[in-house]
Short mmCIF file of C-alpha atoms (C1' of nucleotides) in Angstrom, two decimals:
data_model
loop_
_atom_site.label_atom_id
_atom_site.label_comp_id
_atom_site.label_asym_id
_atom_site.label_seq_id
_atom_site.Cartn_x
_atom_site.Cartn_y
_atom_site.Cartn_z
CA MET A 14 112.03 84.88 167.45
CA SER A 15 108.71 84.65 169.14
CA VAL A 16 105.16 85.18 167.65
CA SER A 17 105.51 88.87 169.15
CA GLU A 18 108.34 89.74 168.81
CA ARG A 19 108.20 88.97 164.85
CA PRO A 20 106.37 90.97 162.12
CA ILE A 21 102.80 90.43 161.62
CA VAL A 22 102.08 88.03 158.89
CA THR A 23 98.35 87.25 158.04
CA ARG A 24 96.19 84.98 155.37
CA ILE A 25 93.16 85.38 153.71
CA ALA A 26 92.38 81.46 153.26
CA PRO A 27 89.99 80.91 150.54
CA SER A 28 88.39 77.37 149.34
CA PRO A 29 87.84 77.26 145.38
CA THR A 30 84.08 77.09 145.37
CA GLY A 31 82.84 78.85 142.48
CA SER A 32 82.22 81.93 144.26
CA MET A 33 83.90 84.29 147.06
CA HIS A 34 81.02 84.71 149.80
CA ILE A 35 80.89 88.43 151.11
CA GLY A 36 81.67 86.83 154.49
CA THR A 37 85.51 85.97 152.86
CA ALA A 38 85.71 90.06 151.04
CA ARG A 39 84.97 90.97 155.40
CA THR A 40 87.68 89.04 156.57
CA ALA A 41 89.90 89.47 153.62
CA LEU A 42 89.66 93.69 155.04
CA PHE A 43 90.28 92.62 158.35
CA ASN A 44 93.43 90.76 157.66
CA TRP A 45 94.88 92.35 155.01
CA LEU A 46 93.93 95.73 157.63
CA TYR A 47 95.57 94.42 159.88
CA ALA A 48 98.79 93.67 157.82
CA LYS A 49 98.60 97.56 156.76
CA HIS A 50 98.32 98.69 160.75
CA THR A 51 100.72 96.69 161.98
CA GLY A 52 103.41 96.81 158.86
CA GLY A 53 103.29 93.42 158.37
CA ARG A 54 102.47 91.32 155.30
CA PHE A 55 99.31 89.73 154.10
CA LEU A 56 99.21 86.20 152.37
CA LEU A 57 96.51 84.33 150.48
CA ARG A 58 96.45 80.32 150.48
CA ILE A 59 93.72 78.52 148.09
CA GLU A 60 92.17 76.15 149.86
CA ASP A 61 92.16 73.09 147.27
CA THR A 62 92.72 70.11 148.91
CA ASP A 63 88.59 68.75 148.36
CA ARG A 64 90.27 68.21 144.43
CA GLU A 65 86.19 67.34 143.36
CA ARG A 66 85.15 70.82 144.02
CA SER A 67 88.91 73.36 143.37
CA THR A 68 88.88 74.04 139.68
CA GLU A 69 91.38 76.52 138.26
CA SER A 70 88.28 78.72 137.24
CA ALA A 71 87.17 78.66 140.91
CA VAL A 72 90.87 79.84 141.98
CA GLN A 73 90.35 82.64 139.45
CA VAL A 74 87.24 84.07 141.21
CA ILE A 75 88.96 84.39 144.32
CA LEU A 76 92.04 86.09 142.73
CA ASP A 77 89.39 88.30 140.91
CA GLY A 78 87.54 89.28 143.58
CA LEU A 79 90.08 90.31 146.02
CA ALA A 80 91.66 92.67 143.29
CA TRP A 81 88.96 94.18 142.89
CA LEU A 82 88.68 94.71 146.37
CA GLY A 83 92.29 96.15 146.28
CA LEU A 84 93.03 93.29 148.45
CA GLU A 85 96.09 91.70 146.80
CA ALA A 86 98.40 89.91 148.76
CA ASP A 87 102.29 90.83 149.23
CA ALA A 88 103.58 87.75 147.65
CA PRO A 89 101.72 85.14 145.39
CA ALA A 90 99.29 82.55 146.05
CA VAL A 91 100.11 79.07 147.53
CA PHE A 92 98.15 76.37 146.59
CA GLN A 93 97.86 74.49 149.52
CA TYR A 94 98.13 71.13 147.40
CA ALA A 95 100.48 71.26 146.25
CA GLN A 96 102.34 71.51 150.17
CA ALA A 97 100.81 67.95 150.48
CA GLU A 98 103.41 66.15 150.46
CA ARG A 99 105.01 68.17 153.21
CA HIS A 100 101.55 67.53 154.66
CA ARG A 101 103.23 63.70 154.47
CA GLU A 102 105.45 64.39 156.15
CA VAL A 103 104.32 65.86 159.20
CA VAL A 104 102.07 63.25 159.89
CA ASP A 105 104.62 60.55 159.46
CA GLU A 106 106.56 62.64 162.15
CA LEU A 107 103.28 62.47 164.16
CA LEU A 108 103.18 59.20 163.54
CA LEU A 109 107.02 58.26 165.24
CA ARG A 110 106.03 60.74 168.39
CA GLY A 111 103.47 58.75 168.76
CA ARG A 112 101.10 61.71 168.35
CA ALA A 113 99.37 60.25 165.83
CA TYR A 114 98.11 56.16 164.78
CA ARG A 115 96.10 54.95 162.33
CA CYS A 116 92.61 53.32 162.26
CA TRP A 117 91.08 50.85 160.42
CA MET A 118 87.59 51.51 161.19
CA THR A 119 84.60 50.62 158.33
CA VAL A 120 82.59 53.48 157.31
CA GLU A 121 79.34 50.97 159.20
CA GLU A 122 81.87 50.87 162.49
CA LEU A 123 82.58 54.59 162.19
CA ALA A 124 78.66 55.31 161.95
CA ALA A 125 77.67 53.36 164.71
CA GLU A 126 80.28 54.73 167.31
CA ARG A 127 79.09 58.32 166.51
CA GLU A 128 75.91 57.30 166.76
CA ILE A 129 76.82 56.13 170.70
CA ALA A 130 79.06 58.56 171.38
CA ARG A 131 76.20 61.55 170.62
CA ALA A 132 73.11 59.33 172.98
CA ALA A 133 76.28 59.38 175.27
CA GLY A 134 77.11 62.74 174.86
CA ARG A 135 81.17 62.48 174.22
CA ALA A 136 83.14 62.74 171.54
CA ILE A 137 83.75 59.79 169.12
CA ARG A 138 87.00 57.37 169.83
CA SER A 139 88.65 54.47 167.86
CA PRO A 140 89.31 51.24 168.63
CA TRP A 141 92.31 51.87 167.29
CA ARG A 142 93.90 54.86 169.40
CA ASP A 143 95.67 51.84 171.76
CA GLN A 144 95.64 48.44 169.34
CA ALA A 145 98.03 47.09 167.32
CA ALA A 146 97.40 46.90 163.67
CA PRO A 147 95.32 43.94 162.48
CA SER A 148 96.56 41.21 160.77
CA GLY A 149 97.00 42.07 156.65
CA VAL A 150 98.63 45.10 155.89
CA ASN A 151 97.43 46.50 153.18
CA LEU A 152 94.08 47.21 155.25
CA PRO A 153 92.74 50.21 153.72
CA HIS A 154 92.96 52.88 156.73
CA VAL A 155 93.10 56.28 157.75
CA VAL A 156 95.71 58.30 160.32
CA ARG A 157 93.98 59.93 163.17
CA PHE A 158 95.49 62.68 165.55
CA LYS A 159 95.95 61.17 169.19
CA GLY A 160 94.61 63.97 171.25
CA PRO A 161 94.99 63.87 175.18
CA ILE A 162 92.23 62.65 176.47
CA GLU A 163 92.46 64.60 179.76
CA GLY A 164 93.18 67.89 180.81
CA GLU A 165 91.76 71.27 178.77
CA THR A 166 92.69 73.55 176.13
CA LEU A 167 93.05 76.92 175.72
CA VAL A 168 92.36 79.45 172.59
CA ASN A 169 93.00 83.03 173.39
CA ASP A 170 91.34 84.53 170.71
CA LEU A 171 92.12 88.37 170.40
CA VAL A 172 88.20 88.61 169.73
CA LYS A 173 86.48 87.02 172.11
CA GLY A 174 88.97 85.93 175.16
CA PRO A 175 90.05 83.72 176.52
CA VAL A 176 88.00 80.25 175.16
CA LEU A 177 88.56 77.24 177.59
CA PHE A 178 87.59 73.13 175.70
CA GLN A 179 88.34 69.91 177.57
CA ASN A 180 90.48 68.05 175.99
CA ARG A 181 87.96 65.71 176.24
CA ASP A 182 85.53 66.77 173.78
CA LEU A 183 88.01 66.83 171.59
CA ASP A 184 87.68 63.96 168.93
CA ASP A 185 90.98 62.30 166.86
CA LEU A 186 90.63 64.30 164.25
CA VAL A 187 91.51 62.29 160.40
CA LEU A 188 94.91 63.93 159.76
CA LEU A 189 95.26 61.69 156.53
CA ARG A 190 92.06 59.79 154.75
CA SER A 191 92.36 56.14 153.44
CA ASP A 192 93.14 57.69 149.90
CA GLY A 193 96.64 58.92 151.42
CA ALA A 194 95.32 62.99 150.74
CA PRO A 195 95.66 64.97 153.52
CA THR A 196 92.51 66.64 155.01
CA TYR A 197 92.16 70.36 156.05
CA ASN A 198 92.75 70.45 160.04
CA LEU A 199 96.35 68.92 159.03
CA ALA A 200 96.23 71.28 156.21
CA VAL A 201 95.91 74.77 157.94
CA VAL A 202 98.19 74.05 160.72
CA VAL A 203 101.14 73.19 159.16
CA ASP A 204 100.28 75.73 156.16
CA ASP A 205 99.99 78.14 159.26
CA HIS A 206 103.44 77.41 160.39
CA ASP A 207 105.38 76.99 157.04
CA MET A 208 103.79 80.00 155.92
CA GLY A 209 105.53 81.93 159.04
CA ILE A 210 101.20 83.41 159.76
CA THR A 211 101.30 85.15 163.48
CA HIS A 212 97.87 85.66 163.43
CA VAL A 213 95.27 83.70 161.92
CA ILE A 214 92.45 85.87 161.44
CA ARG A 215 89.44 84.34 160.27
CA GLY A 216 85.21 83.06 160.45
CA ASP A 217 83.68 82.41 163.59
CA ASP A 218 82.57 79.19 162.41
CA HIS A 219 86.59 77.58 163.22
CA LEU A 220 86.67 78.65 166.99
CA ASN A 221 85.79 75.02 167.72
CA ASN A 222 88.42 73.77 165.41
CA ALA A 223 90.93 76.80 167.38
CA ALA A 224 91.14 73.79 169.93
CA ARG A 225 91.76 71.09 168.17
CA GLN A 226 94.49 72.97 165.48
CA THR A 227 96.24 74.06 169.20
CA LEU A 228 96.81 70.69 169.94
CA ILE A 229 98.75 69.55 166.65
CA TYR A 230 101.19 72.48 167.19
CA GLN A 231 101.84 71.48 170.89
CA ALA A 232 102.46 67.82 169.51
CA MET A 233 105.18 69.16 166.86
CA ASP A 234 106.51 71.78 168.77
CA TRP A 235 106.03 75.03 166.96
CA GLU A 236 104.79 77.92 168.42
CA LEU A 237 101.02 78.94 168.42
CA PRO A 238 99.73 81.91 166.21
CA ALA A 239 97.68 84.53 167.99
CA PHE A 240 93.68 83.56 167.16
CA GLY A 241 91.17 85.94 166.22
CA HIS A 242 88.10 84.57 165.62
CA LEU A 243 85.24 86.82 163.64
CA PRO A 244 82.17 86.98 164.16
CA LEU A 245 79.81 85.85 160.70
CA ILE A 246 77.77 88.30 158.69
CA HIS A 247 74.23 87.13 158.70
CA GLY A 248 71.10 88.14 156.15
CA PRO A 249 68.68 90.83 157.00
CA ASP A 250 66.54 88.63 158.74
CA GLY A 251 69.77 86.98 160.71
CA ALA A 252 69.84 84.08 159.59
CA LYS A 253 73.14 82.62 157.41
CA LEU A 254 73.47 84.12 154.93
CA SER A 255 71.72 82.66 151.77
CA LYS A 256 71.13 82.89 148.10
CA ARG A 257 67.43 83.97 149.30
CA HIS A 258 68.63 87.43 150.58
CA GLY A 259 70.51 88.96 147.53
CA ALA A 260 74.10 88.48 146.16
CA GLN A 261 76.19 86.87 148.14
CA ALA A 262 78.87 87.03 146.36
CA VAL A 263 81.20 90.12 145.62
CA GLY A 264 81.21 89.39 142.03
CA GLU A 265 77.47 90.71 142.28
CA PHE A 266 78.22 93.24 144.26
CA ALA A 267 80.52 94.42 141.79
CA ASP A 268 77.56 93.70 138.69
CA MET A 269 75.09 95.67 140.53
CA GLY A 270 77.80 98.26 140.71
CA TYR A 271 78.74 98.89 144.28
CA LEU A 272 82.15 100.71 144.35
CA PRO A 273 85.10 98.56 145.92
CA GLU A 274 85.97 101.50 147.64
CA ALA A 275 82.29 101.38 148.95
CA MET A 276 82.47 97.79 150.22
CA ARG A 277 86.01 97.98 152.26
CA ASN A 278 84.32 100.82 154.13
CA TYR A 279 81.29 99.23 154.55
CA LEU A 280 82.21 95.58 155.20
CA ALA A 281 85.13 97.65 157.57
CA ARG A 282 81.79 99.36 159.17
CA LEU A 283 80.28 95.93 159.34
CA GLY A 284 81.75 94.60 162.91
CA TRP A 285 84.35 97.34 163.69
CA GLY A 286 83.83 100.83 164.87
CA HIS A 287 86.14 103.35 165.41
CA GLY A 288 84.19 105.94 167.41
CA ASP A 289 81.46 107.81 165.92
CA ASP A 290 83.74 107.47 162.50
CA GLU A 291 80.93 106.14 159.39
CA LEU A 292 82.73 106.83 156.22
CA PHE A 293 86.53 106.97 155.82
CA SER A 294 89.30 106.60 154.11
CA ASP A 295 91.61 102.76 153.45
CA GLU A 296 94.88 105.06 155.06
CA GLN A 297 92.49 106.20 158.10
CA ALA A 298 90.82 102.13 158.65
CA ILE A 299 94.18 101.37 158.56
CA ALA A 300 95.23 103.93 160.93
CA TRP A 301 92.75 103.27 163.46
CA PHE A 302 91.75 99.34 162.31
CA ASP A 303 93.00 96.32 165.56
CA VAL A 304 91.69 92.82 165.41
CA LYS A 305 90.65 93.91 169.55
CA ASP A 306 88.28 96.29 168.85
CA VAL A 307 85.56 93.82 166.56
CA VAL A 308 82.81 93.02 167.84
CA LYS A 309 81.62 90.13 169.42
CA ALA A 310 78.18 89.49 167.73
CA PRO A 311 77.14 88.45 164.69
CA ALA A 312 76.04 91.26 162.01
CA ARG A 313 73.27 91.37 159.37
CA LEU A 314 73.84 93.23 156.03
CA ASP A 315 71.32 95.90 155.45
CA TRP A 316 70.90 97.11 152.45
CA ALA A 317 69.95 100.57 152.47
CA LYS A 318 73.22 101.40 154.99
CA ILE A 319 75.67 100.01 151.70
CA ALA A 320 73.26 102.12 149.34
CA HIS A 321 74.46 105.00 151.25
CA VAL A 322 77.98 104.31 152.03
CA ASN A 323 77.90 103.66 147.76
CA ASN A 324 76.43 106.43 147.13
CA HIS A 325 79.12 108.46 148.45
CA TYR A 326 82.00 107.29 147.18
CA ILE A 327 80.05 108.04 143.56
CA ARG A 328 79.56 111.26 144.43
CA LEU A 329 83.71 111.05 145.04
CA ALA A 330 84.36 109.42 142.27
CA ASP A 331 86.17 110.50 139.05
CA ASP A 332 83.10 111.14 135.99
CA GLY A 333 85.43 109.28 133.54
CA ARG A 334 85.70 106.29 136.10
CA LEU A 335 81.94 106.14 135.88
CA ALA A 336 81.04 106.69 132.63
CA ASP A 337 83.76 104.11 132.01
CA LEU A 338 80.84 101.70 134.88
CA VAL A 339 78.04 102.95 133.56
CA ILE A 340 79.44 101.75 129.88
CA ASP A 341 80.07 98.52 131.00
CA ALA A 342 76.91 97.78 132.23
CA MET A 343 75.16 99.46 129.12
CA ALA A 344 77.42 96.27 127.72
CA ARG A 345 76.03 94.21 129.49
CA GLU A 346 73.07 94.45 129.25
CA GLY A 347 73.95 94.46 125.64
CA ASP A 348 73.16 97.67 124.15
CA VAL A 349 74.99 98.99 121.80
CA ILE A 350 76.96 101.72 123.04
CA ALA A 351 76.73 104.71 120.18
CA GLU A 352 79.87 106.92 119.23
CA GLY A 353 80.49 110.25 121.55
CA VAL A 354 78.38 107.97 124.75
CA ARG A 355 81.25 108.39 126.66
CA ASP A 356 81.09 112.19 126.35
CA ARG A 357 77.46 112.82 126.36
CA LEU A 358 78.12 110.44 129.82
CA ILE A 359 80.76 112.61 131.00
CA ALA A 360 78.66 115.71 130.59
CA VAL A 361 75.69 114.61 132.14
CA ILE A 362 77.20 112.63 135.36
CA PRO A 363 77.80 115.59 137.54
CA PHE A 364 74.51 116.33 137.53
CA VAL A 365 73.27 113.21 138.30
CA LYS A 366 75.79 111.33 140.24
CA GLU A 367 73.59 112.50 143.29
CA GLY A 368 70.53 110.74 143.19
CA ALA A 369 72.76 107.10 142.52
CA LYS A 370 73.03 104.93 145.06
CA THR A 371 74.56 102.48 142.61
CA VAL A 372 76.04 102.35 139.55
CA LEU A 373 72.95 100.73 137.53
CA GLU A 374 70.81 103.76 139.20
CA LEU A 375 73.74 106.11 138.02
CA ARG A 376 72.75 104.36 134.14
CA ASP A 377 69.22 105.12 134.32
CA LEU A 378 69.55 108.16 135.61
CA CYS A 379 71.97 108.83 132.11
CA ARG A 380 69.97 107.01 129.96
CA PHE A 381 67.46 110.41 128.93
CA ALA A 382 71.12 112.41 127.68
CA VAL A 383 72.11 109.48 125.69
CA ALA A 384 68.54 108.57 124.08
CA GLU A 385 69.26 109.88 120.01
CA ARG A 386 67.19 112.32 118.75
CA PRO A 387 64.56 112.70 118.00
CA ILE A 388 63.99 111.29 121.36
CA VAL A 389 60.36 109.45 121.71
CA LEU A 390 57.48 111.54 124.32
CA ASN A 391 55.94 108.48 126.75
CA ASP A 392 52.40 109.43 126.14
CA LYS A 393 52.24 110.99 129.18
CA SER A 394 54.88 113.51 128.61
CA VAL A 395 52.61 114.37 124.84
CA SER A 396 49.81 115.24 127.32
CA LEU A 397 51.59 117.73 128.87
CA LEU A 398 52.26 119.69 124.87
CA ALA A 399 48.77 120.99 124.98
CA PRO A 400 48.67 123.88 121.96
CA GLU A 401 48.80 126.88 124.04
CA THR A 402 51.94 125.43 126.08
CA ARG A 403 53.77 124.70 122.46
CA GLU A 404 53.84 128.01 121.68
CA ARG A 405 54.67 128.79 124.76
CA LEU A 406 58.19 126.41 124.60
CA LEU A 407 58.33 128.11 121.03
CA ARG A 408 58.61 131.65 122.40
CA LEU A 409 60.87 129.73 125.01
CA ALA A 410 63.21 128.43 122.21
CA THR A 411 64.10 131.56 120.91
CA ARG A 412 65.15 133.20 124.07
CA LEU A 413 66.93 130.64 124.59
CA ALA A 414 68.83 130.53 121.67
CA ASP A 415 70.08 133.76 122.24
CA GLU A 416 71.53 132.68 125.60
CA THR A 417 75.59 133.19 125.20
CA ILE A 418 76.28 131.55 128.79
CA TRP A 419 75.03 128.35 128.73
CA THR A 420 75.92 126.74 132.82
CA PRO A 421 73.17 126.00 135.03
CA PRO A 422 73.66 129.47 136.82
CA SER A 423 73.24 131.43 134.29
CA LEU A 424 69.80 129.05 132.04
CA THR A 425 68.69 129.35 135.93
CA VAL A 426 68.26 133.21 135.30
CA ALA A 427 67.16 132.66 131.84
CA LEU A 428 63.90 130.73 132.44
CA ARG A 429 63.71 132.70 135.77
CA ALA A 430 63.05 135.76 133.40
CA PHE A 431 61.22 134.16 130.99
CA ALA A 432 58.58 132.59 133.69
CA GLU A 433 58.48 136.47 134.35
CA SER A 434 58.31 138.15 131.11
CA GLU A 435 55.27 135.20 130.20
CA GLY A 436 53.73 136.39 133.86
CA VAL A 437 53.37 132.78 134.81
CA GLY A 438 54.91 130.08 137.05
CA MET A 439 56.81 127.30 136.44
CA GLY A 440 54.74 125.14 136.79
CA LYS A 441 53.00 126.59 133.59
CA PHE A 442 56.15 125.44 131.47
CA GLY A 443 59.20 123.13 133.27
CA PRO A 444 57.37 120.03 133.40
CA ALA A 445 56.63 120.22 129.15
CA LEU A 446 60.47 121.27 128.98
CA ARG A 447 61.28 118.30 130.73
CA ALA A 448 58.86 115.88 128.74
CA VAL A 449 60.60 117.55 125.61
CA LEU A 450 63.98 117.07 126.80
CA SER A 451 64.00 113.46 128.14
CA GLY A 452 60.80 112.22 126.56
CA GLY A 453 59.79 111.69 130.10
CA LEU A 454 62.39 109.93 131.48
CA PRO A 455 63.99 111.04 135.13
CA ALA A 456 65.83 114.01 134.43
CA PRO A 457 67.77 116.52 137.08
CA ASP A 458 66.13 120.40 137.38
CA LEU A 459 65.99 121.90 133.84
CA ALA A 460 68.68 123.72 134.45
CA GLY A 461 70.79 121.22 134.66
CA ALA A 462 69.63 118.73 131.85
CA LEU A 463 69.71 121.73 129.70
CA SER A 464 73.46 122.08 130.94
CA ALA A 465 74.20 118.87 130.16
CA LEU A 466 72.91 118.39 127.44
CA GLY A 467 74.57 121.10 125.46
CA ARG A 468 72.56 124.18 123.96
CA ASP A 469 72.81 122.52 120.40
CA GLU A 470 71.24 118.90 121.84
CA SER A 471 68.54 121.17 123.72
CA LEU A 472 67.68 123.13 120.97
CA GLY A 473 67.45 120.18 118.48
CA ARG A 474 65.13 118.14 120.91
CA MET A 475 63.12 121.17 121.68
CA ASP A 476 62.42 122.03 117.99
CA ASP A 477 61.48 118.48 116.82
CA ALA A 478 58.86 118.16 119.86
CA LEU A 479 57.43 121.20 118.68
CA SER A 480 58.09 121.81 114.95
CA ARG A 481 55.77 118.60 114.50
CA VAL A 482 52.69 119.18 112.63
CA GLU A 483 49.79 117.39 114.49
"C1'" G B 23 71.69 65.18 172.56
"C1'" G B 24 77.01 66.94 173.32
"C1'" U B 25 80.88 71.24 173.30
"C1'" C B 26 81.91 76.08 172.33
"C1'" C B 27 80.33 81.40 170.53
"C1'" C B 28 76.76 85.92 170.87
"C1'" U B 29 72.55 89.77 172.60
"C1'" U B 30 72.94 98.67 173.25
"C1'" C B 31 67.13 102.41 168.79
"C1'" G B 32 64.30 98.46 162.84
"C1'" U B 33 69.82 97.93 161.30
"C1'" C B 34 75.10 98.98 162.25
"C1'" U B 35 78.03 100.94 165.86
"C1'" A B 36 79.80 104.45 170.83
"C1'" U B 37 79.43 103.64 175.69
"C1'" C B 38 84.22 100.21 178.70
"C1'" G B 39 80.64 100.74 187.73
"C1'" G B 40 77.70 107.08 188.16
"C1'" U B 41 76.09 110.18 180.44
"C1'" U B 42 68.62 114.06 179.42
"C1'" A B 43 72.47 106.05 177.28
"C1'" G B 44 75.54 109.45 171.61
"C1'" G B 45 76.49 108.71 166.58
"C1'" A B 46 75.28 106.92 161.29
"C1'" C B 47 71.56 104.30 158.00
"C1'" A B 48 66.11 103.29 157.85
"C1'" C B 49 61.39 105.71 159.46
"C1'" C B 50 58.44 109.17 159.98
"C1'" A B 51 57.03 114.96 160.07
"C1'" G B 52 57.30 119.75 157.88
"C1'" A B 53 60.70 123.45 154.20
"C1'" U B 54 61.99 123.93 149.22
"C1'" U B 55 59.86 122.52 144.37
"C1'" U B 56 60.17 121.80 137.46
"C1'" U B 57 59.30 114.62 137.35
"C1'" C B 58 62.52 111.23 140.11
"C1'" A B 59 65.87 112.32 143.71
"C1'" A B 60 68.98 115.81 146.25
"C1'" U B 61 69.11 119.13 150.13
"C1'" C B 62 67.72 121.74 155.11
"C1'" U B 63 65.02 121.81 159.88
"C1'" G B 64 62.21 118.76 163.28
"C1'" G B 65 60.64 114.00 165.69
"C1'" G B 66 59.83 108.21 167.39
"C1'" A B 67 62.81 105.02 168.01
"C1'" A B 68 66.94 100.38 172.50
"C1'" G B 69 70.72 98.31 176.94
"C1'" A B 70 66.28 90.21 176.41
"C1'" C B 71 64.38 88.19 181.08
"C1'" G B 72 65.35 87.14 185.84
"C1'" G B 73 68.51 87.27 190.20
"C1'" G B 74 72.97 88.52 192.45
"C1'" U B 75 77.70 92.32 193.86
"C1'" U B 76 77.68 97.11 194.34
"C1'" C B 77 76.70 103.71 197.62
"C1'" G B 78 75.40 103.37 192.54
"C1'" A B 79 74.83 98.55 186.81
"C1'" C B 80 74.40 98.48 179.99
"C1'" U B 81 78.84 97.89 181.78
"C1'" C B 82 80.73 92.86 187.10
"C1'" C B 83 78.73 87.02 187.81
"C1'" C B 84 74.76 83.24 187.87
"C1'" G B 85 70.73 81.17 185.53
"C1'" U B 86 66.59 81.62 181.86
"C1'" A B 87 65.46 82.27 177.52
"C1'" G B 88 66.30 83.25 172.17
"C1'" G B 89 70.46 83.10 167.59
"C1'" G B 90 74.32 81.33 165.75
"C1'" A B 91 78.52 77.91 164.81
"C1'" C B 92 81.13 73.25 165.77
"C1'" U B 93 80.11 67.65 166.14
"C1'" A B 94 82.91 64.92 158.23
"C1'" C B 95 88.02 60.49 155.53
"C1'" C B 96 83.91 69.22 153.50
"C1'" A B 97 87.15 73.41 154.08
#
RNA sequence: GGUCCCUUCGUCUAUCGGUUAGGACACCAGAUUUUCAAUCUGGGAAGACGGGUUCGACUCCCGUAGGGACUACCA
């Protein structure tokens, strides 16, 4: 079966570096969406051929990141390092076919050649390309691919369109290092072929590699996968996304209180669009997504927009789930989570979630409700309690104690009725009521705050602040 | 330096030869008001530049400028 007839298989192939870049996350998302869209499979391969950098915990970071994003692979991860034998086999085959050669250039010779080549504006060449082995068989050497020096290579990119390369510009890349370890460009080709990948969808930074990799496929007489190179994600200032732009690892987004479904939606809109649709479900994204529609230009991360999208999903999220996330955030800061906090959170979250752009903000908006009696009033709150106002709040407390229904609408009515009976506007006691209820912390509108706190807690807080003799 | 990619409001995008160039976020103004928000109404805001092709270009071609990637015995 040819690639176009086989069921589609995509993959994400991150290298374990200790964190998972947000760009990797988006690449994973696009591969996942495309696989789902076509009813194909989405695979994961850990590119751990660099033994120096790869650690078990770095691998775990990737697994955790993907799991958090909800982009789990359809099969267990393939570890590239474990395929090293297979990679060497392919190199032997290439050697046999005369499509690779051993190169004994020293580091110094290579550096000199690099300089000459750069000055001449051409790719570096090895003198061993067409030379017999030197005497003394055990000299250290690498194995290079023997690329054609004439002709051209076409990469028919799914997002960029046809991209033509002159073979003379492509250097003879190293396949096997002098210690016998396979290199990236060889390993990807072999692994993608062995894993049956039909669509290689990855970052823009690999577009140039695609030409060289194409040559390897051809040398092995393997069928070429389709390539799709996604433009990179840049920081808000247009420069390559880096630490100074704030978060760049998916774990950081999680800690900052972004919801995974919000990240999927936002990331999908970064470099891809479907008409005027902005907020959509996974099902819709899967139904609509196609690599062909990916935008060619790099996109910038926009914190304000992520916040907006996140707020949308916070509004939609289940209150119990949000309460747990808030508790996690509090615990991370070392707060002791008292008995009953989860219940209080669930009571207050419906009243504050609309204003929260992140779980961290939601946590701050919940603080007033979680505070233990007697709550401490900040200076500004204290200054709101003039004697006359205290008298009025006392009368209000009595009035509220008689309320049989404790819901926002009924409380609103009660508050208005009280203002009327006092012959004043809400401004005469509203701020003060808020002060004794929240101590000065942000809180929802009064009826909401009273309702969220509940009758006993509300009346108790009023009593705490008003019965105090001064 | 060489090779390759990219270029519509501040940002993400729609448009796929004929539109008052649309939407979203952000921004500004107003309304509301019991803090902060939220909400409602209204508003400003774009085809990098220069040449072509065409009856007609944001849309096609060439060039310039700017941005980016690659140019490793990293991935």
